[in-house]
XYZ file of N, CA and C in Angstrom:
444
model
N 0.839 -1.177 0.000
C 0.000 0.000 0.000
C 0.884 1.240 0.000
N 0.530 2.215 -0.822
C 1.267 3.461 -0.917
C 0.463 4.550 -0.222
N 1.104 5.264 0.684
C 0.477 6.359 1.404
C 0.628 7.637 0.588
N -0.446 8.426 0.489
C -0.375 9.683 -0.262
C 0.523 10.673 0.475
N 1.419 11.303 -0.248
C 2.319 12.304 0.305
C 2.200 13.541 -0.569
N 1.799 14.679 0.024
C 1.674 15.909 -0.754
C 3.066 16.439 -1.111
N 3.889 16.683 -0.101
C 5.278 17.053 -0.329
C 6.034 16.807 0.964
N 7.188 16.191 0.809
C 8.020 15.900 1.973
C 9.462 15.824 1.507
N 10.382 16.316 2.346
C 11.792 16.334 1.960
C 12.651 15.765 3.087
N 13.770 15.178 2.701
C 14.735 14.609 3.629
C 16.126 15.050 3.213
N 17.041 15.105 4.162
C 18.435 15.389 3.881
C 19.274 14.614 4.890
N 20.242 13.854 4.398
C 21.134 13.096 5.262
C 22.575 13.382 4.849
N 23.477 13.163 5.764
C 24.897 13.310 5.500
C 25.519 11.939 5.694
N 26.295 11.512 4.702
C 26.937 10.209 4.762
C 28.443 10.387 4.554
N 29.240 9.432 5.015
C 30.688 9.557 4.839
C 31.108 9.483 3.374
N 32.159 10.176 3.038
C 32.752 10.139 1.702
C 33.598 8.863 1.635
N 32.905 7.751 1.649
C 33.524 6.428 1.712
C 32.496 5.439 1.173
N 32.934 4.267 0.750
C 32.010 3.280 0.181
C 30.834 2.985 1.110
N 31.052 2.993 2.409
C 29.935 2.731 3.329
C 28.890 3.853 3.266
N 29.294 5.040 2.782
C 28.344 6.129 2.620
C 27.283 5.801 1.586
N 27.681 5.138 0.502
C 26.712 4.746 -0.523
C 25.714 3.745 0.057
N 26.202 2.804 0.829
C 25.314 1.816 1.472
C 24.346 2.510 2.423
N 24.854 3.435 3.241
C 23.998 4.163 4.175
C 22.931 4.962 3.441
N 23.306 5.614 2.350
C 22.341 6.410 1.581
C 21.251 5.513 0.999
N 21.626 4.366 0.433
C 20.633 3.439 -0.131
C 19.657 2.967 0.943
N 20.198 2.571 2.081
C 19.326 2.076 3.159
C 18.423 3.177 3.707
N 18.945 4.379 3.808
C 18.149 5.474 4.366
C 16.993 5.865 3.447
N 17.276 6.011 2.142
C 16.196 6.388 1.224
C 15.161 5.268 1.139
N 15.614 4.024 1.129
C 14.667 2.903 1.074
C 13.808 2.873 2.331
N 14.412 3.070 3.488
C 13.653 3.055 4.734
C 12.652 4.187 4.840
N 13.042 5.368 4.398
C 12.155 6.531 4.504
C 11.014 6.502 3.495
N 11.261 5.934 2.307
C 10.259 6.029 1.248
C 9.424 4.768 1.032
N 9.772 3.674 1.704
C 8.957 2.463 1.581
C 7.540 2.781 2.073
N 6.572 2.533 1.235
C 5.176 2.813 1.570
C 4.728 4.216 1.198
N 5.668 5.132 0.973
C 5.305 6.501 0.616
C 5.227 6.688 -0.892
N 5.970 5.857 -1.633
C 5.946 5.916 -3.092
C 5.840 4.490 -3.618
N 5.549 4.344 -4.891
C 5.409 3.016 -5.476
C 6.728 2.247 -5.380
N 6.637 0.938 -5.331
C 7.845 0.116 -5.250
C 8.706 0.277 -6.499
N 8.091 0.524 -7.650
C 8.850 0.729 -8.885
C 9.673 2.015 -8.813
N 9.045 3.089 -8.359
C 9.755 4.359 -8.228
C 10.841 4.247 -7.157
N 10.555 3.541 -6.073
C 11.540 3.360 -5.018
C 12.768 2.606 -5.533
N 12.560 1.552 -6.304
C 13.687 0.782 -6.845
C 14.563 1.667 -7.733
N 13.940 2.479 -8.575
C 14.701 3.388 -9.434
C 15.447 4.429 -8.595
N 14.789 4.960 -7.559
C 15.412 5.979 -6.712
C 16.631 5.418 -5.986
N 16.527 4.210 -5.467
C 17.658 3.592 -4.774
C 18.826 3.402 -5.741
N 18.538 2.960 -6.959
C 19.597 2.772 -7.955
C 20.253 4.103 -8.322
N 19.458 5.147 -8.500
C 20.000 6.461 -8.861
C 20.861 7.010 -7.726
N 20.378 6.932 -6.499
C 21.160 7.411 -5.358
C 22.473 6.644 -5.250
N 22.426 5.329 -5.442
C 23.647 4.521 -5.376
C 24.663 4.990 -6.412
N 24.209 5.255 -7.626
C 25.118 5.707 -8.682
C 25.678 7.089 -8.373
N 24.824 8.016 -7.953
C 25.285 9.378 -7.708
C 26.242 9.454 -6.524
N 25.943 8.733 -5.452
C 26.846 8.732 -4.301
C 28.148 8.025 -4.667
N 28.044 6.910 -5.377
C 29.249 6.210 -5.815
C 30.141 7.097 -6.664
N 29.542 7.848 -7.576
C 30.323 8.774 -8.408
C 30.979 9.866 -7.566
N 30.245 10.383 -6.585
C 30.800 11.421 -5.714
C 32.001 10.883 -4.943
N 31.911 9.658 -4.482
C 33.013 9.055 -3.732
C 34.224 8.838 -4.633
N 33.987 8.352 -5.836
C 35.098 8.035 -6.753
C 35.737 9.256 -7.397
N 34.927 10.268 -7.707
C 35.434 11.327 -8.573
C 35.506 12.717 -7.951
N 34.910 12.930 -6.791
C 34.834 14.287 -6.246
C 35.443 14.363 -4.844
N 35.710 15.578 -4.447
C 36.178 15.829 -3.086
C 34.979 15.805 -2.142
N 35.218 15.514 -0.872
C 34.117 15.572 0.096
C 33.799 17.013 0.473
N 32.655 17.188 1.090
C 32.322 18.447 1.736
C 33.156 18.536 3.020
N 33.226 19.712 3.643
C 33.941 19.804 4.921
C 33.422 18.745 5.902
N 34.338 18.116 6.604
C 33.974 17.046 7.525
C 34.063 15.672 6.887
N 34.476 15.617 5.616
C 34.631 14.325 4.951
C 33.317 13.643 4.618
N 32.312 14.441 4.240
C 30.975 13.900 4.010
C 30.423 14.279 2.635
N 29.307 13.647 2.310
C 28.497 13.936 1.130
C 27.073 14.162 1.632
N 26.377 15.150 1.069
C 24.980 15.400 1.449
C 24.071 14.761 0.411
N 23.087 14.009 0.902
C 22.118 13.345 0.036
C 20.735 13.847 0.450
N 20.003 14.383 -0.515
C 18.674 14.920 -0.216
C 17.676 14.378 -1.227
N 16.434 14.255 -0.803
C 15.385 13.862 -1.730
C 14.080 14.498 -1.297
N 13.229 14.705 -2.292
C 11.946 15.369 -2.064
C 10.883 14.645 -2.861
N 9.776 14.351 -2.213
C 8.629 13.690 -2.840
C 7.525 14.720 -3.012
N 6.937 14.736 -4.203
C 5.789 15.601 -4.466
C 4.727 14.772 -5.169
N 3.490 15.118 -4.936
C 2.394 14.448 -5.623
C 1.978 15.298 -6.816
N 2.081 14.739 -7.992
C 1.584 15.401 -9.183
C 0.159 14.949 -9.440
N -0.456 15.510 -10.444
C -1.837 15.148 -10.769
C -1.933 13.678 -11.158
N -1.040 13.247 -12.013
C -1.127 11.869 -12.490
C 0.153 11.066 -12.223
N 1.141 11.677 -11.564
C 2.418 10.999 -11.358
C 2.940 11.258 -9.951
N 3.690 10.290 -9.440
C 4.476 10.504 -8.232
C 5.792 11.124 -8.687
N 6.229 12.185 -8.035
C 7.432 12.899 -8.429
C 8.463 12.813 -7.316
N 9.705 12.555 -7.687
C 10.782 12.449 -6.717
C 12.023 13.127 -7.280
N 12.624 14.007 -6.493
C 13.900 14.614 -6.862
C 14.936 14.138 -5.867
N 16.080 13.673 -6.368
C 17.208 13.312 -5.517
C 18.365 14.234 -5.870
N 19.190 14.549 -4.861
C 20.295 15.482 -5.060
C 21.466 15.032 -4.189
N 22.629 14.880 -4.812
C 23.843 14.498 -4.097
C 24.832 15.648 -4.228
N 25.269 16.170 -3.076
C 26.174 17.312 -3.058
C 27.513 16.897 -2.477
N 28.578 17.225 -3.209
C 29.930 16.908 -2.764
C 30.787 18.165 -2.897
N 32.060 18.032 -2.637
C 32.966 19.175 -2.680
C 33.425 19.573 -4.066
N 32.944 18.885 -5.086
C 33.284 19.227 -6.458
C 34.474 18.441 -6.975
N 34.625 18.482 -8.267
C 35.707 17.775 -8.950
C 36.282 18.700 -10.023
N 37.428 18.306 -10.542
C 38.074 19.113 -11.586
C 37.213 19.171 -12.844
N 36.532 18.075 -13.159
C 35.676 18.016 -14.345
C 34.223 17.861 -13.945
N 33.330 18.463 -14.718
C 31.905 18.316 -14.470
C 31.470 16.890 -14.821
N 30.604 16.300 -14.009
C 30.114 14.951 -14.327
C 29.435 14.931 -15.694
N 29.701 13.880 -16.471
C 29.085 13.727 -17.786
C 29.014 12.246 -18.126
N 28.072 11.914 -18.978
C 27.961 10.539 -19.457
C 29.184 10.195 -20.289
N 29.616 8.955 -20.193
C 30.753 8.494 -20.982
C 30.298 7.379 -21.907
N 30.940 7.301 -23.049
C 30.725 6.175 -23.948
C 31.714 5.092 -23.540
N 31.214 3.926 -23.221
C 32.085 2.834 -22.797
C 31.807 1.601 -23.637
N 32.809 0.784 -23.781
C 32.668 -0.458 -24.531
C 32.029 -1.551 -23.687
N 31.619 -2.635 -24.329
C 30.949 -3.718 -23.604
C 31.847 -4.411 -22.582
N 33.159 -4.290 -22.720
C 34.079 -4.933 -21.777
C 34.524 -4.008 -20.644
N 34.093 -2.754 -20.654
C 34.481 -1.811 -19.604
C 33.866 -2.219 -18.277
N 34.654 -2.069 -17.210
C 34.159 -2.445 -15.889
C 33.520 -1.282 -15.147
N 33.640 -0.076 -15.660
C 32.987 1.074 -15.039
C 32.630 2.100 -16.112
N 32.076 3.229 -15.677
C 31.760 4.292 -16.621
C 30.310 4.349 -17.053
N 29.455 3.513 -16.450
C 28.050 3.485 -16.852
C 27.108 4.222 -15.897
N 27.648 4.783 -14.822
C 26.812 5.364 -13.773
C 25.821 6.404 -14.255
N 26.288 7.409 -14.969
C 25.369 8.460 -15.413
C 24.479 7.997 -16.563
N 24.883 6.967 -17.279
C 24.000 6.380 -18.288
C 22.823 5.699 -17.598
N 23.097 5.046 -16.470
C 22.023 4.437 -15.678
C 21.105 5.517 -15.123
N 21.685 6.581 -14.571
C 20.891 7.699 -14.048
C 20.016 8.274 -15.157
N 20.580 8.470 -16.340
C 19.837 9.021 -17.463
C 18.676 8.104 -17.865
N 18.910 6.805 -17.838
C 17.868 5.850 -18.241
C 16.721 5.786 -17.232
N 17.024 5.958 -15.942
C 16.000 5.809 -14.909
C 15.293 7.107 -14.550
N 15.878 8.242 -14.921
C 15.283 9.516 -14.522
C 14.644 10.218 -15.716
N 13.744 11.148 -15.396
C 13.126 11.971 -16.433
C 14.138 12.982 -16.972
N 14.953 13.510 -16.061
C 16.024 14.416 -16.426
C 16.986 14.495 -15.255
N 18.204 14.953 -15.541
C 19.208 15.117 -14.499
C 20.142 16.252 -14.899
N 20.916 16.743 -13.937
C 21.835 17.825 -14.240
C 22.820 18.061 -13.114
N 23.639 19.088 -13.300
C 24.692 19.430 -12.353
C 24.580 20.911 -12.039
N 24.709 21.259 -10.771
C 24.733 22.656 -10.338
C 25.943 22.863 -9.454
N 26.591 23.995 -9.618
C 27.725 24.347 -8.757
C 27.342 25.565 -7.938
N 27.798 25.578 -6.677
C 27.595 26.745 -5.822
C 28.833 26.901 -4.948
N 28.756 27.726 -3.941
C 29.903 27.983 -3.081
C 30.369 26.772 -2.284
N 29.506 25.794 -2.070
C 29.887 24.598 -1.319
C 30.576 23.554 -2.182
N 30.218 23.472 -3.426
C 30.751 22.427 -4.299
C 29.810 22.216 -5.461
N 29.469 20.955 -5.696
C 28.552 20.671 -6.798
C 27.481 19.689 -6.355
N 26.332 19.836 -6.967
C 25.216 18.918 -6.743
C 24.850 18.284 -8.067
N 24.687 16.978 -8.045
C 24.136 16.277 -9.190
C 22.732 15.860 -8.762
N 21.752 16.224 -9.567
C 20.363 15.966 -9.223
C 19.699 15.151 -10.328
N 18.646 14.481 -9.934
C 17.848 13.731 -10.906
C 16.388 13.814 -10.482
N 15.521 13.924 -11.465
C 14.077 13.909 -11.230
C 13.516 12.620 -11.804
N 12.739 11.919 -10.986
C 12.125 10.665 -11.386
C 10.622 10.786 -11.184
N 9.867 10.019 -11.939
C 8.417 10.004 -11.745
C 7.886 8.626 -12.108
N 6.675 8.379 -11.629
C 6.008 7.120 -11.936
C 4.506 7.393 -11.951
N 3.769 6.828 -12.916
C 2.318 7.092 -12.972
C 1.609 6.581 -11.719
N 0.623 7.368 -11.281
C -0.254 6.893 -10.202
C -1.076 5.741 -10.742
N -1.328 4.780 -9.914
C -2.213 3.689 -10.296
C -3.638 4.040 -9.878
N -4.582 3.658 -10.724
C -5.992 3.838 -10.357
C -6.311 2.856 -9.238
N -7.127 3.253 -8.274
C -7.493 2.327 -7.211
C -8.143 1.081 -7.801
N -7.777 -0.071 -7.250
C -8.317 -1.336 -7.722
C -9.676 -1.590 -7.098
N -10.651 -1.949 -7.921
C -11.963 -2.296 -7.401
C -11.902 -3.680 -6.777
N -12.656 -3.878 -5.743
C -12.704 -5.190 -5.081
C -13.352 -6.190 -6.055
N -12.919 -7.456 -6.020
C -13.522 -8.458 -6.911
C -15.029 -8.528 -6.715
N -15.746 -8.596 -7.799
C -17.198 -8.727 -7.747
C -17.926 -7.433 -7.478
N -17.219 -6.306 -7.515
C -17.886 -5.021 -7.249
C -18.156 -4.326 -8.547
């Protein structure tokens, strides 16, 4: 069962370390289970994992050796809307999709984000950079009880 959520936002800080990606995945899954569809939740967990993983591999941490992970749920007329945002201390190069061969062991992260999200982008500010993604999933019509 999915509970209706008009708008709600969360922000967590995780270590700039591989365990930070695990913590972010578990936190978003725990907070959003039951609040959004299981399909949207699965996509959101995958996107957060990729974005946090990229921040750990390619960017500097924020002060304190951390990464900020935020997400916001909004109810649209016909869709569930979710924005996720990962903020780190920035990198020398702006994050971008890479073309990789079938034998490459990495380099697919932003391609996965692009495939699962409606849109994504990068913003820089005085703290560093944020990579964000917007995801959505159609609302399901309520199911009628059998024989009704």
